[in-house]
Short mmCIF file of C-alpha atoms and ligand atoms in Angstrom, two decimals:
data_model
loop_
_atom_site.label_atom_id
_atom_site.label_comp_id
_atom_site.label_asym_id
_atom_site.label_seq_id
_atom_site.Cartn_x
_atom_site.Cartn_y
_atom_site.Cartn_z
CA UNK F 1346 0.00 0.00 0.00
CA UNK F 1347 1.32 3.49 -0.90
CA UNK F 1348 1.91 5.91 1.99
CA UNK F 1349 -0.54 8.85 2.27
CA UNK F 1350 0.41 12.06 0.42
CA UNK F 1351 -0.48 15.07 2.62
CA UNK F 1352 -0.85 18.31 0.65
CA UNK F 1353 1.94 20.85 1.19
CA UNK F 1354 2.08 24.05 -0.89
CA UNK F 1355 5.34 25.87 -1.66
CA UNK F 1356 4.87 29.60 -2.24
CA UNK F 1357 7.72 31.09 -4.26
CA UNK F 1358 8.11 34.79 -3.43
CA UNK F 1359 7.15 36.61 -0.24
CA UNK F 1360 5.80 39.77 -1.87
CA UNK F 1361 2.21 41.00 -1.51
CA UNK F 1362 0.74 38.11 -3.50
CA UNK F 1363 2.78 35.34 -1.88
CA UNK F 1364 2.03 36.55 1.63
CA UNK F 1365 -1.67 37.08 0.88
CA UNK F 1366 -1.78 33.45 -0.26
CA UNK F 1367 0.05 32.43 2.93
CA UNK F 1368 -2.61 34.20 5.04
CA UNK F 1369 -5.40 32.57 3.03
CA UNK F 1370 -3.90 29.06 3.34
CA UNK F 1371 -3.24 29.51 7.06
CA UNK F 1372 -6.86 30.55 7.58
CA UNK F 1373 -7.95 27.38 5.78
CA UNK F 1374 -5.52 25.16 7.70
CA UNK F 1375 -3.58 24.13 4.58
CA UNK F 1376 0.14 23.38 5.01
CA UNK F 1377 2.49 25.83 3.22
CA UNK F 1378 5.99 27.32 3.21
CA UNK F 1379 7.13 30.64 1.69
CA UNK F 1380 10.50 30.82 -0.09
CA UNK F 1381 11.77 34.39 -0.51
CA UNK F 1382 14.88 35.39 -2.49
CA UNK F 1383 15.64 38.38 -0.24
CA UNK F 1384 16.94 38.07 3.31
CA UNK F 1385 13.69 39.41 4.83
CA UNK F 1386 10.15 40.35 3.83
CA UNK F 1387 10.80 43.81 2.36
CA UNK F 1388 8.80 46.00 0.00
CA UNK F 1389 10.47 48.90 -1.73
CA UNK F 1390 8.46 51.84 -3.01
CA UNK F 1391 5.72 54.04 -1.66
CA UNK F 1392 2.06 53.31 -1.07
CA UNK F 1393 -0.42 50.83 -2.49
CA UNK F 1394 -3.71 52.43 -3.39
CA UNK F 1395 -6.68 50.09 -3.31
CA UNK F 1396 -10.32 50.15 -4.33
CA UNK F 1397 -13.47 48.28 -3.17
CA UNK F 1398 -12.63 44.92 -4.80
CA UNK F 1399 -9.27 44.74 -3.01
CA UNK F 1400 -10.81 45.46 0.38
CA UNK F 1401 -13.38 42.75 -0.34
CA UNK F 1402 -10.58 40.31 -1.28
CA UNK F 1403 -8.75 41.11 1.99
CA UNK F 1404 -11.94 40.36 3.92
CA UNK F 1405 -12.52 37.08 2.08
CA UNK F 1406 -8.91 35.99 2.64
CA UNK F 1407 -9.22 36.73 6.37
CA UNK F 1408 -11.86 39.01 7.91
CA UNK F 1409 -9.36 40.35 10.45
CA UNK F 1410 -7.03 41.37 7.60
CA UNK F 1411 -9.75 43.53 6.06
CA UNK F 1412 -10.39 45.18 9.44
CA UNK F 1413 -6.67 45.76 10.09
CA UNK F 1414 -6.30 47.38 6.66
CA UNK F 1415 -9.29 49.62 7.32
CA UNK F 1416 -7.87 50.66 10.69
CA UNK F 1417 -4.49 51.74 9.27
CA UNK F 1418 -5.25 53.01 5.74
CA UNK F 1419 -4.88 56.68 4.83
CA UNK F 1420 -8.06 58.08 3.27
CA UNK F 1421 -9.39 61.28 1.83
CA UNK F 1422 -10.53 64.01 4.27
CA UNK F 1423 -13.93 63.90 5.90
CA UNK F 1424 -16.74 64.33 3.36
CA UNK F 1425 -14.53 62.94 0.56
CA UNK F 1426 -14.08 59.38 1.89
CA UNK F 1427 -15.84 57.80 -1.09
CA UNK F 1428 -13.89 59.75 -3.70
CA UNK F 1429 -11.37 57.61 -5.53
CA UNK F 1430 -9.95 60.59 -7.42
CA UNK F 1431 -11.06 64.13 -8.16
CA UNK F 1432 -10.24 64.67 -11.84
CA UNK F 1433 -8.85 68.12 -12.64
CA UNK F 1434 -7.38 69.62 -15.77
CA UNK F 1435 -3.57 69.80 -15.93
CA UNK F 1436 -3.43 72.89 -18.17
CA UNK F 1437 -5.78 75.57 -19.51
CA UNK F 1438 -7.42 74.55 -22.79
CA UNK F 1439 -10.41 75.57 -24.98
CA UNK F 1440 -11.86 77.95 -22.39
CA UNK F 1441 -11.25 75.55 -19.47
CA UNK F 1442 -9.05 76.81 -16.66
CA UNK F 1443 -5.88 75.16 -15.37
CA UNK F 1444 -6.83 72.99 -12.37
CA UNK F 1445 -10.58 73.01 -13.19
CA UNK F 1446 -12.39 70.01 -11.63
CA UNK F 1447 -14.15 67.98 -14.32
CA UNK F 1448 -15.51 65.04 -12.33
CA UNK F 1449 -15.09 62.98 -9.17
CA UNK F 1450 -14.66 59.24 -9.59
CA UNK F 1451 -16.55 57.68 -6.69
CA UNK F 1452 -15.59 54.26 -5.30
CA UNK F 1453 -17.69 53.53 -2.21
CA UNK F 1454 -17.06 52.16 0.38
CA UNK F 1455 -13.28 52.64 0.17
CA UNK F 1456 -12.69 55.70 -2.00
CA UNK F 1457 -8.91 56.04 -2.24
CA UNK F 1458 -7.35 53.90 0.49
CA UNK F 1459 -3.64 53.54 0.87
CA UNK F 1460 -1.00 52.19 3.19
CA UNK F 1461 2.75 51.98 2.74
CA UNK F 1462 3.85 48.91 0.79
CA UNK F 1463 6.11 47.69 3.55
CA UNK F 1464 3.42 48.25 6.20
CA UNK F 1465 1.03 46.09 4.16
CA UNK F 1466 3.68 43.40 3.68
CA UNK F 1467 4.43 43.27 7.43
CA UNK F 1468 0.69 43.10 8.17
CA UNK F 1469 0.35 40.13 5.81
CA UNK F 1470 3.43 38.41 7.29
CA UNK F 1471 2.01 38.86 10.77
CA UNK F 1472 -1.45 37.53 9.78
CA UNK F 1473 0.25 34.53 8.13
CA UNK F 1474 1.97 33.85 11.47
CA UNK F 1475 5.41 34.12 9.87
CA UNK F 1476 6.99 36.74 12.13
CA UNK F 1477 7.11 34.91 15.45
CA UNK F 1478 6.28 31.66 17.21
CA UNK F 1479 6.22 28.23 15.55
CA UNK F 1480 4.94 29.71 12.24
CA UNK F 1481 8.43 31.13 11.55
CA UNK F 1482 9.51 27.77 10.15
CA UNK F 1483 7.03 28.35 7.32
CA UNK F 1484 9.22 31.12 5.88
CA UNK F 1485 12.68 30.67 4.37
CA UNK F 1486 14.87 33.59 3.27
CA UNK F 1487 17.77 33.87 0.80
CA UNK F 1488 15.98 31.15 -1.17
CA UNK F 1489 16.05 32.18 -4.81
CA UNK F 1490 14.41 29.50 -6.93
CA UNK F 1491 16.52 28.65 -9.97
CA UNK F 1492 14.62 25.70 -11.43
CA UNK F 1493 12.28 22.89 -10.53
CA UNK F 1494 11.48 19.33 -11.53
CA UNK F 1495 8.06 17.74 -11.47
CA UNK F 1496 7.23 14.08 -10.92
CA UNK F 1497 4.00 12.14 -10.38
CA UNK F 1498 4.36 12.48 -6.60
CA UNK F 1499 5.50 16.11 -6.24
CA UNK F 1500 7.86 18.93 -7.16
CA UNK F 1501 11.54 19.31 -6.30
CA UNK F 1502 12.65 22.95 -6.08
CA UNK F 1503 16.29 23.94 -6.52
CA UNK F 1504 17.62 27.17 -5.03
CA UNK F 1505 20.57 29.40 -5.84
CA UNK F 1506 22.28 28.45 -2.55
CA UNK F 1507 22.56 24.86 -3.78
CA UNK F 1508 19.77 23.45 -1.58
CA UNK F 1509 16.63 21.61 -2.74
CA UNK F 1510 13.22 21.10 -1.16
CA UNK F 1511 10.04 19.18 -1.97
CA UNK F 1512 6.39 20.16 -2.14
CA UNK F 1513 3.20 18.65 -3.48
CA UNK F 1514 2.30 21.86 -5.35
CA UNK F 1515 4.13 25.10 -6.15
CA UNK F 1516 2.43 28.48 -6.49
CA UNK F 1517 4.89 30.91 -8.05
CA UNK F 1518 4.33 34.47 -6.77
CA UNK F 1519 7.76 35.71 -7.82
CA UNK F 1520 6.59 38.89 -9.51
CA UNK F 1521 7.29 40.50 -12.87
CA UNK F 1522 10.87 39.16 -12.87
CA UNK F 1523 9.56 35.62 -12.44
CA UNK F 1524 11.72 32.70 -13.46
CA UNK F 1525 8.73 31.73 -15.69
CA UNK F 1526 9.07 32.17 -19.47
CA UNK F 1527 6.74 35.21 -20.07
CA UNK F 1528 8.94 38.21 -20.86
CA UNK F 1529 7.71 41.63 -19.70
CA UNK F 1530 7.32 44.24 -22.43
CA UNK F 1531 8.01 47.98 -22.18
CA UNK F 1532 4.74 49.95 -21.92
CA UNK F 1533 6.17 53.03 -23.71
CA UNK F 1534 5.36 55.11 -20.65
CA UNK F 1535 7.03 55.95 -17.39
CA UNK F 1536 6.68 57.97 -14.22
CA UNK F 1537 8.55 60.57 -12.21
CA UNK F 1538 7.78 59.57 -8.61
CA UNK F 1539 7.97 61.54 -5.38
CA UNK F 1540 6.59 61.54 -1.85
CA UNK F 1541 5.55 65.11 -1.03
CA UNK F 1542 4.81 66.61 2.40
CA UNK F 1543 1.21 67.85 2.80
CA UNK F 1544 2.60 70.98 4.47
CA UNK F 1545 4.47 71.92 1.27
CA UNK F 1546 1.59 70.95 -1.03
CA UNK F 1547 -0.73 73.24 0.91
CA UNK F 1548 1.19 76.22 -0.45
CA UNK F 1549 0.34 75.16 -4.02
CA UNK F 1550 -3.08 73.53 -3.64
CA UNK F 1551 -4.62 74.94 -0.47
CA UNK F 1552 -5.68 73.00 2.64
CA UNK F 1553 -8.26 70.52 1.26
CA UNK F 1554 -6.73 69.73 -2.12
CA UNK F 1555 -3.35 69.09 -0.49
CA UNK F 1556 -4.97 66.13 1.32
CA UNK F 1557 -7.26 64.77 -1.41
CA UNK F 1558 -6.51 62.17 -4.09
CA UNK F 1559 -6.46 63.77 -7.53
CA UNK F 1560 -5.67 62.98 -11.15
CA UNK F 1561 -4.70 65.73 -13.60
CA UNK F 1562 -4.97 64.66 -17.25
CA UNK F 1563 -2.80 66.97 -19.33
CA UNK F 1564 -0.70 67.37 -22.46
CA UNK F 1565 0.74 63.91 -23.27
CA UNK F 1566 0.60 62.63 -19.73
CA UNK F 1567 -1.09 62.83 -16.36
CA UNK F 1568 -0.30 63.53 -12.75
CA UNK F 1569 -1.68 61.50 -9.87
CA UNK F 1570 -1.45 62.17 -6.15
CA UNK F 1571 -3.03 60.49 -3.14
CA UNK F 1572 -2.56 60.41 0.63
CA UNK F 1573 -0.36 57.66 2.09
CA UNK F 1574 -0.53 59.14 5.60
CA UNK F 1575 -1.79 62.29 7.34
CA UNK F 1576 1.39 64.09 6.36
CA UNK F 1577 2.56 62.64 3.03
CA UNK F 1578 1.13 62.40 -0.50
CA UNK F 1579 2.37 59.91 -3.09
CA UNK F 1580 2.87 61.64 -6.43
CA UNK F 1581 3.45 60.30 -9.92
CA UNK F 1582 3.87 62.37 -13.08
CA UNK F 1583 3.30 59.98 -16.01
CA UNK F 1584 4.46 60.63 -19.56
CA UNK F 1585 4.66 58.70 -22.79
CA UNK F 1586 8.18 57.71 -23.78
CA UNK F 1587 7.56 56.09 -27.18
CA UNK F 1588 9.75 53.48 -28.84
CA UNK F 1589 11.98 50.92 -27.19
CA UNK F 1590 13.45 51.37 -23.72
CA UNK F 1591 17.18 51.84 -24.31
CA UNK F 1592 18.45 51.18 -20.77
CA UNK F 1593 19.11 47.96 -18.89
CA UNK F 1594 17.72 49.45 -15.65
CA UNK F 1595 14.03 50.27 -15.41
CA UNK F 1596 14.59 53.08 -12.87
CA UNK F 1597 16.85 56.05 -13.68
CA UNK F 1598 17.78 58.23 -10.68
CA UNK F 1599 17.79 62.07 -10.61
CA UNK F 1600 15.77 63.07 -13.68
CA UNK F 1601 14.71 66.63 -12.78
CA UNK F 1602 16.09 68.25 -15.94
CA UNK F 1603 14.25 65.84 -18.19
CA UNK F 1604 11.09 66.25 -16.08
CA UNK F 1605 11.25 70.04 -16.50
CA UNK F 1606 11.24 69.50 -20.30
CA UNK F 1607 8.22 67.20 -19.98
CA UNK F 1608 6.38 69.80 -17.87
CA UNK F 1609 6.81 72.62 -20.38
CA UNK F 1610 3.21 72.65 -21.71
CA UNK F 1611 1.55 72.04 -18.32
CA UNK F 1612 -0.25 74.58 -16.15
CA UNK F 1613 1.01 76.21 -12.96
CA UNK F 1614 -0.83 73.76 -10.68
CA UNK F 1615 0.93 70.60 -11.84
CA UNK F 1616 4.23 72.42 -12.35
CA UNK F 1617 3.93 73.79 -8.81
CA UNK F 1618 3.35 70.28 -7.44
CA UNK F 1619 6.25 68.66 -9.28
CA UNK F 1620 8.61 71.53 -8.45
CA UNK F 1621 8.34 70.31 -4.85
CA UNK F 1622 10.05 67.07 -5.88
CA UNK F 1623 13.78 67.74 -5.47
CA UNK F 1624 15.23 65.43 -8.16
CA UNK F 1625 12.85 62.53 -8.82
CA UNK F 1626 13.75 59.22 -10.45
CA UNK F 1627 12.07 58.10 -13.68
CA UNK F 1628 10.65 54.59 -13.78
CA UNK F 1629 9.86 52.89 -17.10
CA UNK F 1630 6.93 50.53 -16.68
CA UNK F 1631 6.76 47.06 -18.15
CA UNK F 1632 3.96 44.50 -18.26
CA UNK F 1633 2.94 41.13 -19.67
CA UNK F 1634 1.59 42.16 -23.06
CA UNK F 1635 1.68 38.57 -24.28
CA UNK F 1636 0.40 35.79 -22.07
CA UNK F 1637 1.37 32.12 -22.36
CA UNK F 1638 -1.41 29.69 -23.29
CA UNK F 1639 -1.70 28.58 -19.69
CA UNK F 1640 -0.32 29.72 -16.34
CA UNK F 1641 -0.15 26.23 -14.85
CA UNK F 1642 1.42 22.91 -15.69
CA UNK F 1643 1.00 19.74 -13.64
CA UNK F 1644 1.76 20.82 -10.06
CA UNK F 1645 2.99 24.39 -10.69
CA UNK F 1646 0.90 27.54 -11.17
CA UNK F 1647 1.82 31.24 -11.55
CA UNK F 1648 -0.24 33.96 -9.88
CA UNK F 1649 0.05 37.71 -9.13
CA UNK F 1650 2.52 39.77 -11.17
CA UNK F 1651 4.33 36.58 -12.18
CA UNK F 1652 1.28 35.79 -14.33
CA UNK F 1653 -0.20 39.17 -15.20
CA UNK F 1654 1.96 42.20 -14.43
CA UNK F 1655 0.08 45.27 -15.65
CA UNK F 1656 0.87 48.97 -16.01
CA UNK F 1657 -0.42 50.68 -12.85
CA UNK F 1658 -2.76 53.23 -14.52
CA UNK F 1659 -5.86 51.66 -12.96
CA UNK F 1660 -4.25 50.99 -9.55
CA UNK F 1661 -5.35 47.38 -9.90
CA UNK F 1662 -2.23 45.15 -9.80
CA UNK F 1663 -2.16 44.26 -6.12
CA UNK F 1664 -5.96 43.90 -6.08
CA UNK F 1665 -5.71 41.24 -8.76
CA UNK F 1666 -2.97 39.52 -6.74
CA UNK F 1667 -5.32 39.48 -3.71
CA UNK F 1668 -8.20 38.07 -5.78
CA UNK F 1669 -5.81 35.40 -7.15
CA UNK F 1670 -4.71 34.43 -3.64
CA UNK F 1671 -8.29 34.13 -2.38
CA UNK F 1672 -9.59 31.99 -5.27
CA UNK F 1673 -6.45 29.81 -5.17
CA UNK F 1674 -6.92 29.13 -1.44
CA UNK F 1675 -10.60 28.31 -2.00
CA UNK F 1676 -9.83 25.66 -4.65
CA UNK F 1677 -7.11 24.17 -2.43
CA UNK F 1678 -9.79 23.74 0.19
CA UNK F 1679 -11.18 20.89 -1.92
CA UNK F 1680 -7.84 19.06 -2.19
CA UNK F 1681 -7.62 16.21 0.32
CA UNK F 1682 -5.29 17.43 3.10
CA UNK F 1683 -4.31 13.98 4.37
CA UNK F 1684 -3.88 12.05 1.14
CA UNK F 1685 -4.13 14.10 -2.05
CA UNK F 1686 -3.75 13.09 -5.69
CA UNK F 1687 -2.18 14.89 -8.64
CA UNK F 1688 -5.63 14.87 -10.27
CA UNK F 1689 -6.93 17.05 -7.42
CA UNK F 1690 -4.07 19.54 -7.78
CA UNK F 1691 -4.61 19.67 -11.56
CA UNK F 1692 -8.35 20.15 -11.11
CA UNK F 1693 -7.66 22.97 -8.63
CA UNK F 1694 -5.28 24.82 -10.98
CA UNK F 1695 -7.48 24.25 -14.00
CA UNK F 1696 -10.60 25.60 -12.25
CA UNK F 1697 -8.63 28.52 -10.80
CA UNK F 1698 -7.41 29.52 -14.24
CA UNK F 1699 -10.79 29.08 -15.93
CA UNK F 1700 -12.32 31.58 -13.52
CA UNK F 1701 -9.47 34.00 -12.92
CA UNK F 1702 -7.90 34.36 -16.35
CA UNK F 1703 -10.72 36.24 -18.12
CA UNK F 1704 -10.89 38.67 -15.20
CA UNK F 1705 -7.20 39.47 -14.87
CA UNK F 1706 -6.68 39.60 -18.62
CA UNK F 1707 -9.46 42.14 -19.01
CA UNK F 1708 -7.91 44.22 -16.21
CA UNK F 1709 -4.48 44.13 -17.88
CA UNK F 1710 -6.25 45.56 -20.97
CA UNK F 1711 -8.11 48.16 -18.89
CA UNK F 1712 -4.84 49.20 -17.28
CA UNK F 1713 -3.20 49.69 -20.67
CA UNK F 1714 -6.22 51.65 -21.96
CA UNK F 1715 -6.24 53.80 -18.82
CA UNK F 1716 -2.89 55.35 -19.77
CA UNK F 1717 -4.66 56.52 -22.96
CA UNK F 1718 -7.71 57.70 -21.03
CA UNK F 1719 -5.62 59.84 -18.70
CA UNK F 1720 -3.05 61.01 -21.24
CA UNK F 1721 -4.79 61.50 -24.56
CA UNK F 1722 -7.51 63.95 -23.46
CA UNK F 1723 -5.48 66.91 -24.72
CA UNK F 1724 -4.81 65.38 -28.16
CA UNK F 1725 -7.84 67.15 -29.68
CA UNK F 1726 -9.98 70.05 -28.50
CA UNK F 1727 -11.96 69.51 -25.30
CA UNK F 1728 -15.58 70.31 -26.15
CA UNK F 1729 -18.38 69.82 -23.59
CA UNK F 1730 -19.59 66.83 -25.59
CA UNK F 1731 -16.16 65.19 -25.63
CA UNK F 1732 -15.69 65.84 -21.94
CA UNK F 1733 -19.06 64.21 -21.18
CA UNK F 1734 -18.11 61.10 -23.21
CA UNK F 1735 -14.69 60.96 -21.61
CA UNK F 1736 -16.15 61.20 -18.10
CA UNK F 1737 -18.71 58.46 -18.80
CA UNK F 1738 -16.00 56.15 -20.13
CA UNK F 1739 -13.76 56.75 -17.11
CA UNK F 1740 -16.61 55.91 -14.69
CA UNK F 1741 -17.61 52.71 -16.53
CA UNK F 1742 -14.04 51.52 -16.89
CA UNK F 1743 -13.19 51.62 -13.20
CA UNK F 1744 -16.55 50.37 -11.98
CA UNK F 1745 -15.93 47.07 -13.78
CA UNK F 1746 -12.77 46.63 -11.70
CA UNK F 1747 -14.30 47.59 -8.36
CA UNK F 1748 -17.73 45.97 -8.52
CA UNK F 1749 -17.07 42.31 -9.04
CA UNK F 1750 -18.41 39.32 -7.11
CA UNK F 1751 -15.16 37.66 -6.01
CA UNK F 1752 -17.00 35.23 -3.74
CA UNK F 1753 -18.98 34.00 -6.77
CA UNK F 1754 -15.68 33.46 -8.66
CA UNK F 1755 -14.47 31.15 -5.89
CA UNK F 1756 -17.77 29.26 -5.78
CA UNK F 1757 -17.71 28.82 -9.58
CA UNK F 1758 -14.14 27.55 -9.45
CA UNK F 1759 -15.03 25.06 -6.73
CA UNK F 1760 -18.05 23.86 -8.72
CA UNK F 1761 -15.86 23.35 -11.82
CA UNK F 1762 -13.30 21.47 -9.76
CA UNK F 1763 -15.91 19.15 -8.23
CA UNK F 1764 -17.40 18.50 -11.67
CA UNK F 1765 -13.99 17.69 -13.16
CA UNK F 1766 -13.11 15.29 -10.34
CA UNK F 1767 -16.55 13.64 -10.55
CA UNK F 1768 -16.10 13.04 -14.29
CA UNK F 1769 -12.65 11.56 -13.71
CA UNK F 1770 -13.98 9.19 -11.03
CA UNK F 1771 -16.76 8.08 -13.37
CA UNK F 1772 -14.30 7.12 -16.14
C1 FAD H 1447 4.90 52.32 -10.12
C2 FAD H 1447 3.91 51.29 -9.66
C3 FAD H 1447 2.84 51.68 -8.89
C4 FAD H 1447 1.88 50.74 -8.49
N1 FAD H 1447 0.83 51.16 -7.75
C5 FAD H 1447 -0.14 50.28 -7.41
C6 FAD H 1447 -1.27 50.71 -6.65
O1 FAD H 1447 -1.38 51.87 -6.25
N2 FAD H 1447 -2.24 49.78 -6.36
C7 FAD H 1447 -2.14 48.47 -6.78
O2 FAD H 1447 -3.05 47.68 -6.51
N3 FAD H 1447 -1.06 48.04 -7.46
C8 FAD H 1447 -0.06 48.90 -7.79
N4 FAD H 1447 1.03 48.46 -8.47
C9 FAD H 1447 1.14 47.02 -8.80
C10 FAD H 1447 1.64 46.20 -7.59
O3 FAD H 1447 2.84 46.77 -7.10
C11 FAD H 1447 1.90 44.75 -7.98
O4 FAD H 1447 0.79 44.25 -8.69
C12 FAD H 1447 2.16 43.86 -6.76
O5 FAD H 1447 3.26 44.34 -6.02
C13 FAD H 1447 2.43 42.42 -7.21
O6 FAD H 1447 2.78 41.63 -6.11
P1 FAD H 1447 3.52 40.23 -6.33
O7 FAD H 1447 3.67 39.67 -4.97
O8 FAD H 1447 2.82 39.45 -7.38
O9 FAD H 1447 4.95 40.60 -6.93
P2 FAD H 1447 6.20 41.35 -6.21
O10 FAD H 1447 5.69 42.44 -5.34
O11 FAD H 1447 7.11 41.69 -7.31
O12 FAD H 1447 6.82 40.22 -5.29
C14 FAD H 1447 7.60 39.16 -5.79
C15 FAD H 1447 8.43 38.57 -4.65
O13 FAD H 1447 9.09 37.40 -5.13
C16 FAD H 1447 10.46 37.44 -4.77
N5 FAD H 1447 11.18 36.65 -5.79
C17 FAD H 1447 11.44 37.02 -7.08
N6 FAD H 1447 12.06 36.03 -7.74
C18 FAD H 1447 12.19 35.01 -6.85
C19 FAD H 1447 12.75 33.71 -6.94
N7 FAD H 1447 13.30 33.25 -8.08
N8 FAD H 1447 12.75 32.91 -5.84
C20 FAD H 1447 12.18 33.35 -4.67
N9 FAD H 1447 11.64 34.58 -4.54
C21 FAD H 1447 11.63 35.40 -5.61
C22 FAD H 1447 10.80 38.92 -4.75
O14 FAD H 1447 11.95 39.18 -3.96
C23 FAD H 1447 9.52 39.51 -4.16
O15 FAD H 1447 9.54 39.51 -2.75
C24 FAD H 1447 2.01 49.37 -8.87
C25 FAD H 1447 3.11 48.97 -9.64
C26 FAD H 1447 4.05 49.91 -10.03
C27 FAD H 1447 5.21 49.44 -10.86
#
């Protein structure tokens, strides 16, 4: 008689997606271990802005995670809590004034919600039980996966430090630089990024606007700013940079001179904001323009940015990673914990992909289109009629991201998985 095969999931990458999956599996009492290439759980960069679907995904992963996020997130000032972004013009045009408000994109119940990336990562690590106590053994650092081998009974993972480990299934959450074959493509756009003190912004925008999330569409680009705390606003000035990206690095430090050129046709409001940024870096964004036929094979599946990195113009990347983590954990719920089969793992990955792929692919497309929405408004004259159409499109586009029944996705995936396993048993 063969010995029982308990399910044990290896999570490659302890970024936002990997740790969200760890929380979700812990909540569902499914054995896992996280392998992270860095020597600690660390997130570089500023804040992560989320909308209603992401908060819902947090709650479904673990209700206490949703509450903890709510308790710490920076939001718009009182009376503006449901505003995702106020949309204002970045330069005077066709009788419209510089800084004129053209619409408010509403996203109840969250509006614009943001916490620092590292704060979110530490919150996830804590909820996954990885920071102290016996749960610490479920995290391994300095473990950069180099390659893996699959067999009928499991997966052997090989790491850069020369060690190997086994798991019954591998979920690769290793981000846009994943060891997986999909190559990220340059999006022909990039961003000058800066964290600006509210105190300084007040001098340019006044008290309320200095604390409120705003987008300024303008000539060949857009500016976005949103609160990451009571005292700091995250700012990004996006521009097209057509053609191929000529540098090896994606981030170029100290680009003030180039930014000043890019700001030439903009109004005083946006110029005043970006002048507060001493010498910002420029980051060229990349994404998965071409997707492989499938994101899973046998006992290995890619999720998060490893599967569907997207340009951040819809603020949706981490939300999709959270939705992935939730649906993945829900299909693993149906895999026998004590003695699983490869057929169960395959049915789980297959059902996960059938449900998730159409959603994340459409959001990759929306994210690409959003750069055009924000940046192409000034390409032709801004009549009242055009502005009305533009506003309607912007509202519809983001609502499809925010208002989605994630719980129904998980139930559909579970139903597909049950059906597949039932058919296999009947054969
Ligand atoms: C400029 C910018 C702004 C953004 N703003 C927002 C926003 O406001 N809201 C939003 O929702 N999204 C935003 N995003 C998208 C968001 O950052 C990503 O979708 C999210 O971080 C993806 O998480 P991940 O865990 O899949 O990947 P990552 O965060 O990239 O994590 C991957 C992890 O895997 C590890 N790793 C890599 N290779 C290996 C290996 N071989 N072995 C072991 N470990 C490995 C890495 O060290 C890392 O810890 C933004 C993105 C950019 C570029």
